[in-house]
Short mmCIF file of C-alpha atoms and ligand atoms in Angstrom, two decimals:
data_model
loop_
_atom_site.label_atom_id
_atom_site.label_comp_id
_atom_site.label_asym_id
_atom_site.label_seq_id
_atom_site.Cartn_x
_atom_site.Cartn_y
_atom_site.Cartn_z
CA UNK A 1 153.38 -61.31 -18.90
CA UNK A 2 154.75 -58.90 -22.03
CA UNK A 3 157.11 -56.72 -19.60
CA UNK A 4 158.19 -59.46 -17.66
CA UNK A 5 159.40 -61.83 -21.33
CA UNK A 6 160.66 -57.99 -22.30
CA UNK A 7 162.73 -58.10 -19.02
CA UNK A 8 163.40 -61.73 -19.97
CA UNK A 9 164.71 -60.80 -24.09
CA UNK A 10 167.30 -58.37 -22.07
CA UNK A 11 165.05 -54.05 -22.23
CA UNK A 12 167.30 -52.28 -20.17
CA UNK A 13 165.71 -50.20 -17.50
CA UNK A 14 165.35 -47.17 -19.65
CA UNK A 15 163.17 -49.37 -22.40
CA UNK A 16 160.72 -50.43 -18.97
CA UNK A 17 158.46 -47.51 -18.06
CA UNK A 18 157.76 -46.95 -21.80
CA UNK A 19 156.38 -50.64 -21.59
CA UNK A 20 154.61 -50.24 -18.57
CA UNK A 21 152.71 -46.85 -19.30
CA UNK A 22 152.02 -49.00 -22.59
CA UNK A 23 150.54 -51.71 -21.24
CA UNK A 24 149.25 -49.95 -18.61
CA UNK A 25 146.60 -47.59 -21.01
CA UNK A 26 144.25 -50.65 -22.04
CA UNK A 27 144.83 -52.36 -18.57
CA UNK A 28 143.10 -49.54 -17.40
CA UNK A 29 140.64 -48.53 -20.24
CA UNK A 30 142.69 -44.46 -19.76
CA UNK A 31 143.07 -42.43 -22.71
CA UNK A 32 146.56 -41.26 -21.30
CA UNK A 33 149.42 -43.15 -18.92
CA UNK A 34 152.85 -41.72 -17.59
CA UNK A 35 155.37 -42.55 -15.40
CA UNK A 36 156.57 -40.01 -12.93
CA UNK A 37 160.09 -41.17 -11.32
CA UNK A 38 162.43 -39.13 -8.78
CA UNK A 39 164.86 -36.48 -9.67
CA UNK A 40 167.85 -35.42 -7.86
CA UNK A 41 165.81 -32.09 -6.50
CA UNK A 42 162.91 -34.18 -4.28
CA UNK A 43 160.42 -30.57 -5.10
CA UNK A 44 160.16 -32.07 -8.83
CA UNK A 45 159.47 -35.61 -10.75
CA UNK A 46 160.05 -36.45 -14.06
CA UNK A 47 158.28 -38.20 -16.87
CA UNK A 48 160.26 -40.10 -18.73
CA UNK A 49 157.59 -42.37 -19.85
CA UNK A 50 153.81 -40.79 -21.35
CA UNK A 51 151.45 -43.34 -23.91
CA UNK A 52 148.27 -41.79 -25.65
CA UNK A 53 146.06 -39.03 -26.17
CA UNK A 54 148.77 -35.94 -26.27
CA UNK A 55 151.66 -38.08 -24.82
CA UNK A 56 153.83 -35.98 -26.84
CA UNK A 57 153.16 -33.27 -25.28
CA UNK A 58 153.68 -34.96 -21.48
CA UNK A 59 156.50 -36.64 -22.26
CA UNK A 60 159.32 -34.92 -20.46
CA UNK A 61 157.75 -32.73 -18.44
CA UNK A 62 158.97 -32.18 -15.07
CA UNK A 63 155.75 -32.59 -12.43
CA UNK A 64 156.16 -30.57 -8.77
CA UNK A 65 155.25 -32.70 -6.04
CA UNK A 66 153.91 -29.88 -4.97
CA UNK A 67 150.28 -28.65 -7.38
CA UNK A 68 149.68 -31.97 -8.61
CA UNK A 69 148.36 -35.88 -7.59
CA UNK A 70 151.90 -37.89 -8.54
CA UNK A 71 153.08 -35.27 -5.65
CA UNK A 72 151.29 -37.10 -2.85
CA UNK A 73 151.09 -40.37 -4.43
CA UNK A 74 154.48 -40.61 -4.51
CA UNK A 75 155.54 -38.64 -0.74
CA UNK A 76 152.87 -40.63 0.65
CA UNK A 77 152.78 -43.80 -0.87
CA UNK A 78 149.03 -43.71 -1.35
CA UNK A 79 146.94 -43.89 -4.85
CA UNK A 80 145.34 -40.74 -5.79
CA UNK A 81 141.73 -40.67 -7.12
CA UNK A 82 139.95 -37.31 -8.74
CA UNK A 83 136.86 -36.71 -11.00
CA UNK A 84 137.96 -33.74 -13.04
CA UNK A 85 140.88 -32.38 -13.47
CA UNK A 86 139.79 -28.71 -13.74
CA UNK A 87 137.56 -28.65 -10.79
CA UNK A 88 139.86 -30.45 -8.69
CA UNK A 89 141.86 -27.12 -6.76
CA UNK A 90 144.52 -29.48 -6.25
CA UNK A 91 146.50 -29.90 -9.64
CA UNK A 92 147.31 -26.65 -8.90
CA UNK A 93 150.65 -26.08 -10.75
CA UNK A 94 149.24 -23.40 -13.95
CA UNK A 95 151.60 -25.98 -16.52
CA UNK A 96 149.54 -28.84 -15.85
CA UNK A 97 146.48 -26.77 -15.74
CA UNK A 98 146.52 -25.57 -19.32
CA UNK A 99 148.23 -28.76 -21.04
CA UNK A 100 145.99 -31.54 -19.07
CA UNK A 101 142.86 -29.98 -17.70
CA UNK A 102 141.29 -29.29 -20.86
CA UNK A 103 141.26 -32.10 -22.30
CA UNK A 104 141.30 -34.75 -19.55
CA UNK A 105 138.44 -35.23 -16.66
CA UNK A 106 138.77 -38.46 -14.13
CA UNK A 107 142.30 -39.80 -13.54
CA UNK A 108 144.13 -42.10 -10.59
CA UNK A 109 147.45 -42.23 -9.62
CA UNK A 110 149.57 -45.34 -8.24
CA UNK A 111 153.60 -45.23 -6.07
CA UNK A 112 154.97 -47.92 -7.46
CA UNK A 113 156.94 -49.41 -4.70
CA UNK A 114 159.24 -52.32 -4.94
CA UNK A 115 159.27 -55.09 -1.99
CA UNK A 116 161.75 -53.23 -0.03
CA UNK A 117 159.22 -50.33 0.16
CA UNK A 118 161.21 -48.17 -1.84
CA UNK A 119 159.24 -46.21 -3.88
CA UNK A 120 160.73 -45.92 -7.45
CA UNK A 121 157.86 -43.47 -8.84
CA UNK A 122 154.65 -43.14 -9.50
CA UNK A 123 151.98 -44.30 -12.61
CA UNK A 124 149.54 -42.07 -13.11
CA UNK A 125 146.42 -42.62 -15.77
CA UNK A 126 143.10 -40.33 -17.00
CA UNK A 127 140.49 -40.25 -19.13
CA UNK A 128 139.70 -37.43 -21.55
CA UNK A 129 136.05 -36.01 -19.59
CA UNK A 130 133.17 -36.97 -20.24
CA UNK A 131 134.25 -40.35 -19.77
CA UNK A 132 132.56 -42.51 -16.63
CA UNK A 133 135.52 -42.00 -14.07
CA UNK A 134 137.69 -44.69 -11.85
CA UNK A 135 136.77 -46.32 -8.72
CA UNK A 136 138.49 -47.83 -5.84
CA UNK A 137 138.95 -51.16 -7.63
CA UNK A 138 140.38 -49.37 -10.78
CA UNK A 139 142.84 -47.90 -8.42
CA UNK A 140 143.46 -51.83 -6.70
CA UNK A 141 143.43 -53.32 -10.50
CA UNK A 142 146.12 -50.45 -10.87
CA UNK A 143 148.34 -50.90 -7.88
CA UNK A 144 148.63 -54.36 -8.47
CA UNK A 145 149.28 -53.48 -12.28
CA UNK A 146 152.67 -51.54 -10.62
CA UNK A 147 153.30 -54.45 -8.24
CA UNK A 148 153.71 -56.74 -11.09
CA UNK A 149 155.49 -53.76 -12.82
CA UNK A 150 157.48 -54.04 -10.31
CA UNK A 151 158.42 -57.53 -9.92
CA UNK A 152 159.55 -57.10 -13.69
CA UNK A 153 161.79 -54.52 -12.75
CA UNK A 154 163.66 -56.52 -10.22
CA UNK A 155 163.84 -59.00 -11.83
CA UNK A 156 165.82 -56.51 -14.47
CA UNK A 157 167.88 -55.08 -11.97
CA UNK A 158 168.87 -58.54 -10.67
CA UNK A 159 169.99 -59.70 -13.98
CA UNK A 160 171.92 -56.85 -13.65
CA UNK A 161 173.69 -57.73 -10.09
CA UNK A 162 174.23 -61.03 -11.35
CA UNK A 163 176.21 -60.05 -14.98
CA UNK A 164 178.41 -57.56 -12.73
CA UNK A 165 178.98 -60.43 -10.13
CA UNK A 166 180.47 -62.54 -13.16
CA UNK A 167 182.31 -60.25 -14.07
CA UNK A 168 184.11 -59.82 -10.72
CA UNK A 169 184.42 -63.27 -10.74
CA UNK A 170 185.76 -63.64 -14.14
CA UNK A 171 188.04 -61.35 -12.43
CA UNK A 172 189.30 -63.09 -9.72
CA UNK A 173 189.15 -66.12 -12.05
CA UNK A 174 191.85 -64.33 -14.55
CA UNK A 175 193.88 -63.12 -11.54
CA UNK A 176 194.14 -66.31 -10.73
CA UNK A 177 194.66 -68.14 -13.40
CA UNK A 178 197.68 -65.41 -14.24
CA UNK A 179 198.96 -66.15 -10.86
CA UNK A 180 199.41 -69.85 -10.59
CA UNK A 181 200.45 -70.75 -14.56
CA UNK A 182 201.90 -67.35 -15.71
CA UNK A 183 203.84 -65.42 -13.09
CA UNK A 184 205.43 -68.50 -11.30
CA UNK A 185 206.22 -69.23 -14.62
CA UNK A 186 208.02 -65.87 -15.77
CA UNK A 187 209.73 -66.00 -12.72
CA UNK A 188 211.29 -69.71 -12.95
CA UNK A 189 212.35 -68.48 -16.30
CA UNK A 190 214.05 -65.76 -14.52
CA UNK A 191 215.92 -67.78 -12.01
CA UNK A 192 217.22 -70.37 -15.28
CA UNK A 193 218.04 -67.00 -17.27
CA UNK A 194 219.92 -65.90 -13.84
CA UNK A 195 222.02 -69.02 -13.93
CA UNK A 196 222.62 -68.74 -17.34
CA UNK A 197 224.04 -65.58 -17.29
CA UNK A 198 226.17 -67.14 -14.12
CA UNK A 199 227.75 -69.61 -16.39
CA UNK A 200 228.25 -67.35 -19.38
CA UNK A 201 231.53 -67.49 -18.83
CA UNK A 202 232.53 -70.82 -18.47
CA UNK A 203 229.67 -73.00 -20.85
CA UNK A 204 230.39 -73.49 -24.16
CA UNK A 205 228.42 -70.83 -26.39
CA UNK A 206 226.46 -74.33 -28.02
CA UNK A 207 225.11 -75.27 -24.85
CA UNK A 208 224.44 -72.08 -23.82
CA UNK A 209 222.68 -71.71 -27.59
CA UNK A 210 220.46 -74.79 -26.38
CA UNK A 211 219.26 -73.40 -23.09
CA UNK A 212 218.17 -70.27 -24.03
CA UNK A 213 216.15 -71.92 -26.43
CA UNK A 214 214.19 -73.85 -24.26
CA UNK A 215 213.61 -70.63 -22.72
CA UNK A 216 211.93 -69.24 -25.49
CA UNK A 217 209.85 -72.01 -26.02
CA UNK A 218 208.98 -71.67 -22.58
CA UNK A 219 207.98 -67.90 -22.93
CA UNK A 220 205.89 -69.15 -26.14
CA UNK A 221 204.21 -71.26 -23.89
CA UNK A 222 203.47 -68.33 -21.39
CA UNK A 223 201.96 -65.92 -23.90
CA UNK A 224 199.79 -69.13 -24.88
CA UNK A 225 198.70 -69.21 -21.20
CA UNK A 226 198.43 -66.13 -21.08
CA UNK A 227 195.54 -65.84 -24.50
CA UNK A 228 193.48 -68.76 -22.95
CA UNK A 229 193.06 -67.24 -19.61
CA UNK A 230 192.15 -63.69 -20.90
CA UNK A 231 189.55 -65.76 -23.68
CA UNK A 232 188.77 -68.31 -20.55
CA UNK A 233 189.37 -71.04 -22.83
CA UNK A 234 190.36 -74.42 -21.69
CA UNK A 235 191.61 -77.28 -23.73
CA UNK A 236 188.50 -79.00 -24.55
CA UNK A 237 187.04 -81.50 -22.19
CA UNK A 238 186.29 -84.54 -24.87
CA UNK A 239 187.79 -86.59 -24.85
CA UNK A 240 188.88 -87.43 -22.20
CA UNK A 241 191.35 -88.77 -22.25
CA UNK A 242 193.32 -86.05 -24.76
CA UNK A 243 192.87 -84.23 -21.74
CA UNK A 244 194.14 -85.92 -19.43
CA UNK A 245 196.75 -87.19 -21.25
CA UNK A 246 197.63 -83.06 -21.45
CA UNK A 247 197.06 -82.90 -18.39
CA UNK A 248 200.04 -85.59 -17.46
CA UNK A 249 202.05 -83.84 -20.42
CA UNK A 250 201.91 -80.24 -18.87
CA UNK A 251 202.64 -81.78 -14.99
CA UNK A 252 206.27 -83.61 -16.65
CA UNK A 253 206.67 -80.30 -18.17
CA UNK A 254 205.42 -77.90 -15.23
CA UNK A 255 208.39 -80.35 -12.99
CA UNK A 256 210.90 -80.38 -15.21
CA UNK A 257 210.67 -77.12 -15.52
CA UNK A 258 210.08 -76.40 -12.10
CA UNK A 259 213.60 -77.95 -11.94
CA UNK A 260 215.85 -74.56 -12.56
CA UNK A 261 214.54 -72.45 -9.78
CA UNK A 262 215.01 -75.22 -7.42
CA UNK A 263 218.28 -76.37 -7.64
CA UNK A 264 217.69 -80.68 -7.87
CA UNK A 265 214.67 -82.21 -10.12
CA UNK A 266 211.53 -82.80 -8.39
CA UNK A 267 209.97 -86.63 -8.47
CA UNK A 268 206.35 -86.59 -10.06
CA UNK A 269 204.06 -89.98 -9.40
CA UNK A 270 200.30 -90.63 -10.32
CA UNK A 271 198.25 -93.71 -8.92
CA UNK A 272 194.93 -94.45 -9.57
CA UNK A 273 192.88 -93.88 -12.91
CA UNK A 274 193.92 -90.32 -13.67
CA UNK A 275 193.12 -90.56 -17.36
CA UNK A 276 188.84 -89.89 -16.02
CA UNK A 277 189.90 -86.24 -14.91
CA UNK A 278 188.08 -83.72 -16.74
CA UNK A 279 189.81 -80.88 -18.89
CA UNK A 280 188.24 -78.40 -15.89
CA UNK A 281 189.56 -80.34 -12.85
CA UNK A 282 193.40 -81.38 -15.12
CA UNK A 283 193.76 -77.32 -15.39
CA UNK A 284 193.39 -77.16 -11.81
CA UNK A 285 195.68 -79.55 -10.86
CA UNK A 286 198.64 -78.09 -13.06
CA UNK A 287 197.94 -75.01 -11.26
CA UNK A 288 198.41 -76.76 -7.82
CA UNK A 289 201.44 -78.35 -9.06
CA UNK A 290 203.03 -75.36 -10.14
CA UNK A 291 202.43 -73.20 -7.83
CA UNK A 292 203.58 -75.18 -5.25
CA UNK A 293 206.14 -76.19 -6.68
CA UNK A 294 207.28 -72.08 -7.07
CA UNK A 295 206.56 -72.29 -3.09
CA UNK A 296 209.33 -74.68 -2.31
CA UNK A 297 211.59 -72.67 -4.80
CA UNK A 298 210.86 -69.54 -3.15
CA UNK A 299 210.74 -70.22 0.84
CA UNK A 300 211.71 -74.22 1.78
CA UNK A 301 214.77 -74.06 1.13
CA UNK A 302 214.48 -77.42 0.28
CA UNK A 303 216.67 -80.45 -1.19
CA UNK A 304 213.86 -82.68 -2.48
CA UNK A 305 209.96 -82.77 -2.96
CA UNK A 306 207.30 -85.35 -3.87
CA UNK A 307 204.58 -84.52 -6.13
CA UNK A 308 201.83 -87.02 -5.94
CA UNK A 309 198.88 -87.08 -8.13
CA UNK A 310 195.91 -89.67 -6.93
CA UNK A 311 193.13 -90.54 -8.22
CA UNK A 312 190.48 -93.13 -6.41
CA UNK A 313 187.27 -93.60 -7.14
CA UNK A 314 185.33 -90.92 -5.22
CA UNK A 315 188.02 -87.88 -5.07
CA UNK A 316 191.41 -86.90 -6.74
CA UNK A 317 194.47 -85.81 -4.72
CA UNK A 318 197.38 -83.76 -4.94
CA UNK A 319 199.99 -84.48 -2.42
CA UNK A 320 203.12 -81.77 -2.76
CA UNK A 321 205.37 -82.76 0.09
CA UNK A 322 208.98 -81.20 0.43
CA UNK A 323 212.07 -81.18 2.85
CA UNK A 324 212.37 -77.81 3.81
CA UNK A 325 212.31 -75.37 6.13
CA UNK A 326 208.79 -75.33 6.69
CA UNK A 327 205.95 -72.11 6.96
CA UNK A 328 206.29 -70.91 10.69
CA UNK A 329 204.16 -67.95 10.87
CA UNK A 330 202.83 -66.46 7.88
CA UNK A 331 199.57 -65.39 6.22
CA UNK A 332 198.64 -67.03 2.91
CA UNK A 333 198.45 -64.36 0.97
CA UNK A 334 198.72 -64.58 -2.96
CA UNK A 335 199.17 -68.57 -4.20
CA UNK A 336 197.68 -70.42 -1.33
CA UNK A 337 194.91 -68.85 -1.29
CA UNK A 338 194.19 -69.44 -5.12
CA UNK A 339 194.82 -73.45 -4.29
CA UNK A 340 192.20 -72.69 -1.25
CA UNK A 341 189.92 -71.17 -3.67
CA UNK A 342 190.21 -73.66 -6.81
CA UNK A 343 189.91 -76.71 -4.19
CA UNK A 344 186.06 -74.99 -3.03
CA UNK A 345 185.27 -74.52 -6.82
CA UNK A 346 184.59 -78.33 -6.90
CA UNK A 347 183.75 -78.51 -3.03
CA UNK A 348 186.67 -79.72 -2.24
CA UNK A 349 189.68 -78.38 0.55
CA UNK A 350 193.24 -77.21 0.55
CA UNK A 351 195.65 -78.74 4.03
CA UNK A 352 198.88 -77.13 4.05
CA UNK A 353 200.97 -79.34 7.02
CA UNK A 354 203.89 -78.31 8.10
CA UNK A 355 206.79 -78.83 10.90
CA UNK A 356 210.66 -77.79 10.81
CA UNK A 357 211.35 -80.62 8.23
CA UNK A 358 209.17 -79.86 5.65
CA UNK A 359 205.87 -78.87 3.95
CA UNK A 360 203.10 -80.78 2.62
CA UNK A 361 200.23 -79.77 0.65
CA UNK A 362 197.68 -81.78 -0.10
CA UNK A 363 194.35 -80.62 -2.37
CA UNK A 364 192.02 -82.41 -2.73
CA UNK A 365 188.66 -82.28 -4.83
CA UNK A 366 185.90 -85.05 -5.25
CA UNK A 367 185.19 -86.70 -8.66
CA UNK A 368 182.27 -87.81 -8.78
CA UNK A 369 179.23 -85.27 -8.75
CA UNK A 370 180.34 -82.85 -6.06
CA UNK A 371 177.07 -81.92 -4.83
CA UNK A 372 178.34 -82.56 -1.32
CA UNK A 373 181.76 -81.61 0.36
CA UNK A 374 183.62 -84.98 0.04
CA UNK A 375 183.65 -87.76 2.64
CA UNK A 376 185.17 -86.98 5.57
CA UNK A 377 185.83 -90.93 6.66
CA UNK A 378 188.19 -90.34 3.11
CA UNK A 379 191.46 -91.49 4.39
CA UNK A 380 192.99 -88.76 2.19
CA UNK A 381 190.92 -86.41 3.51
CA UNK A 382 191.27 -87.44 6.71
CA UNK A 383 195.20 -87.37 6.80
CA UNK A 384 195.04 -84.39 5.55
CA UNK A 385 192.25 -82.51 8.06
CA UNK A 386 193.94 -84.31 11.20
CA UNK A 387 196.67 -82.50 11.05
CA UNK A 388 198.71 -80.92 14.38
CA UNK A 389 199.76 -77.60 15.23
CA UNK A 390 201.46 -75.87 12.37
CA UNK A 391 198.23 -77.02 9.92
CA UNK A 392 196.51 -74.93 8.22
N1 ATP B 401 206.97 -74.44 0.42
C1 ATP B 401 206.94 -73.39 1.57
N2 ATP B 401 207.94 -73.39 2.18
C2 ATP B 401 208.41 -72.71 3.06
N3 ATP B 401 207.55 -71.43 3.22
C3 ATP B 401 206.34 -71.80 2.77
C4 ATP B 401 206.19 -72.26 1.75
N4 ATP B 401 205.22 -72.08 1.46
C5 ATP B 401 204.66 -71.37 0.99
N5 ATP B 401 205.68 -70.57 2.60
C6 ATP B 401 204.82 -69.73 3.04
O1 ATP B 401 203.95 -68.91 2.88
C7 ATP B 401 203.83 -67.37 2.55
C8 ATP B 401 202.37 -68.05 1.61
O2 ATP B 401 202.77 -69.00 0.26
P1 ATP B 401 201.67 -67.80 -0.54
O3 ATP B 401 201.76 -68.34 -1.86
O4 ATP B 401 200.24 -67.70 -0.17
O5 ATP B 401 202.56 -66.43 -1.15
P2 ATP B 401 203.75 -66.31 -1.34
O6 ATP B 401 204.79 -67.68 -2.51
O7 ATP B 401 204.60 -65.11 -0.55
O8 ATP B 401 202.81 -65.13 -2.47
P3 ATP B 401 202.42 -65.38 -3.77
O9 ATP B 401 202.29 -66.75 -4.21
O10 ATP B 401 201.32 -64.36 -4.71
O11 ATP B 401 203.56 -65.16 -4.76
C9 ATP B 401 204.79 -67.56 1.70
O12 ATP B 401 205.72 -66.07 1.71
C10 ATP B 401 205.89 -68.48 2.19
O13 ATP B 401 206.60 -67.65 3.69
MG1 MG B 402 203.08 -68.64 -3.27
#
């Protein structure tokens, strides 16, 4: 329990071996407890932890696999028991004889093996000469103790892996958010700047200045998006009214900004109680619309695009339909793959229906208790999933 508590309190692997030795000492009634672990040299073990009598001499001691009893315990994975170190000729390593044998008589050591059978080290204990020796029951007790200690160590390893996974997921999220929220905005700003440059000779200076200043405002927004993305901050999820209001406004901004690169104004429609959309979902909706419009501007050669956000009781659907040339033979590289990941995070789905006369992107997620996939009888989803050739 003490070891498990230490693991839960955040003790790293380096802190665990000493704790295992420290706990093994009273548990076995021994006078010295030490942990030996493998090194890069298969002939030698190291001693990262020793507690009890003469611990300071033993800590850090190199232990040979040949000439000690820790060696066979480690190599064969079998417990070793001895009555008197001084007379047991299996202890042939001279420093061990001179350091240990004068003081310690009986002892035992057991392999520390994880659940996959990997040998992590050896736990050894000994008593000073003259005290009663250990028996098979003591060996069984120390073995089960070592197993418990391994469980705690595995818990620690899993926690480290979970943390690693969390970091990787966070990196994915940042990459996704940068792609969907930031890069397309910068791209759109670049296109608008090109337009301004082309018009510089004919447009009145005052108008050019106004357009440039509005772009400066947009770049401020992009900087804010980058900050939000990197710090993982999202607009406050409560109250809903506020976050939905900002989602409407953000969508209006996105749609308006897309007008430059598109060369025409997209239409935007809200249906149903979109007020109930939470802030996290709202962020994803904005990302979906932004990426879909960026794709239309860059790939579709369209003359019209319609954005529709529909909230029914059970699900939220975003549909972006353009009248461009369709997707054709292509793989989903960046944006579309991100949008799929955003849908799957909410247990929803992305469907892209493409024809030579246009592309319709449908992004649907359930909005109540996302424990199951959205109901397939939903008319929205049925329409999105029942796509013929050309759908993905
Ligand atoms: N509305 C669309 N009309 C025509 N083709 C499209 C449309 N949307 C996507 N495509 C095609 O699908 C491909 C994949 O789109 P996706 O968004 O995954 O990547 P991308 O836009 O090329 O790159 P990124 O999004 O990383 O900038 C595009 O390269 C393009 O060929
Ligand atoms: Mg894209």
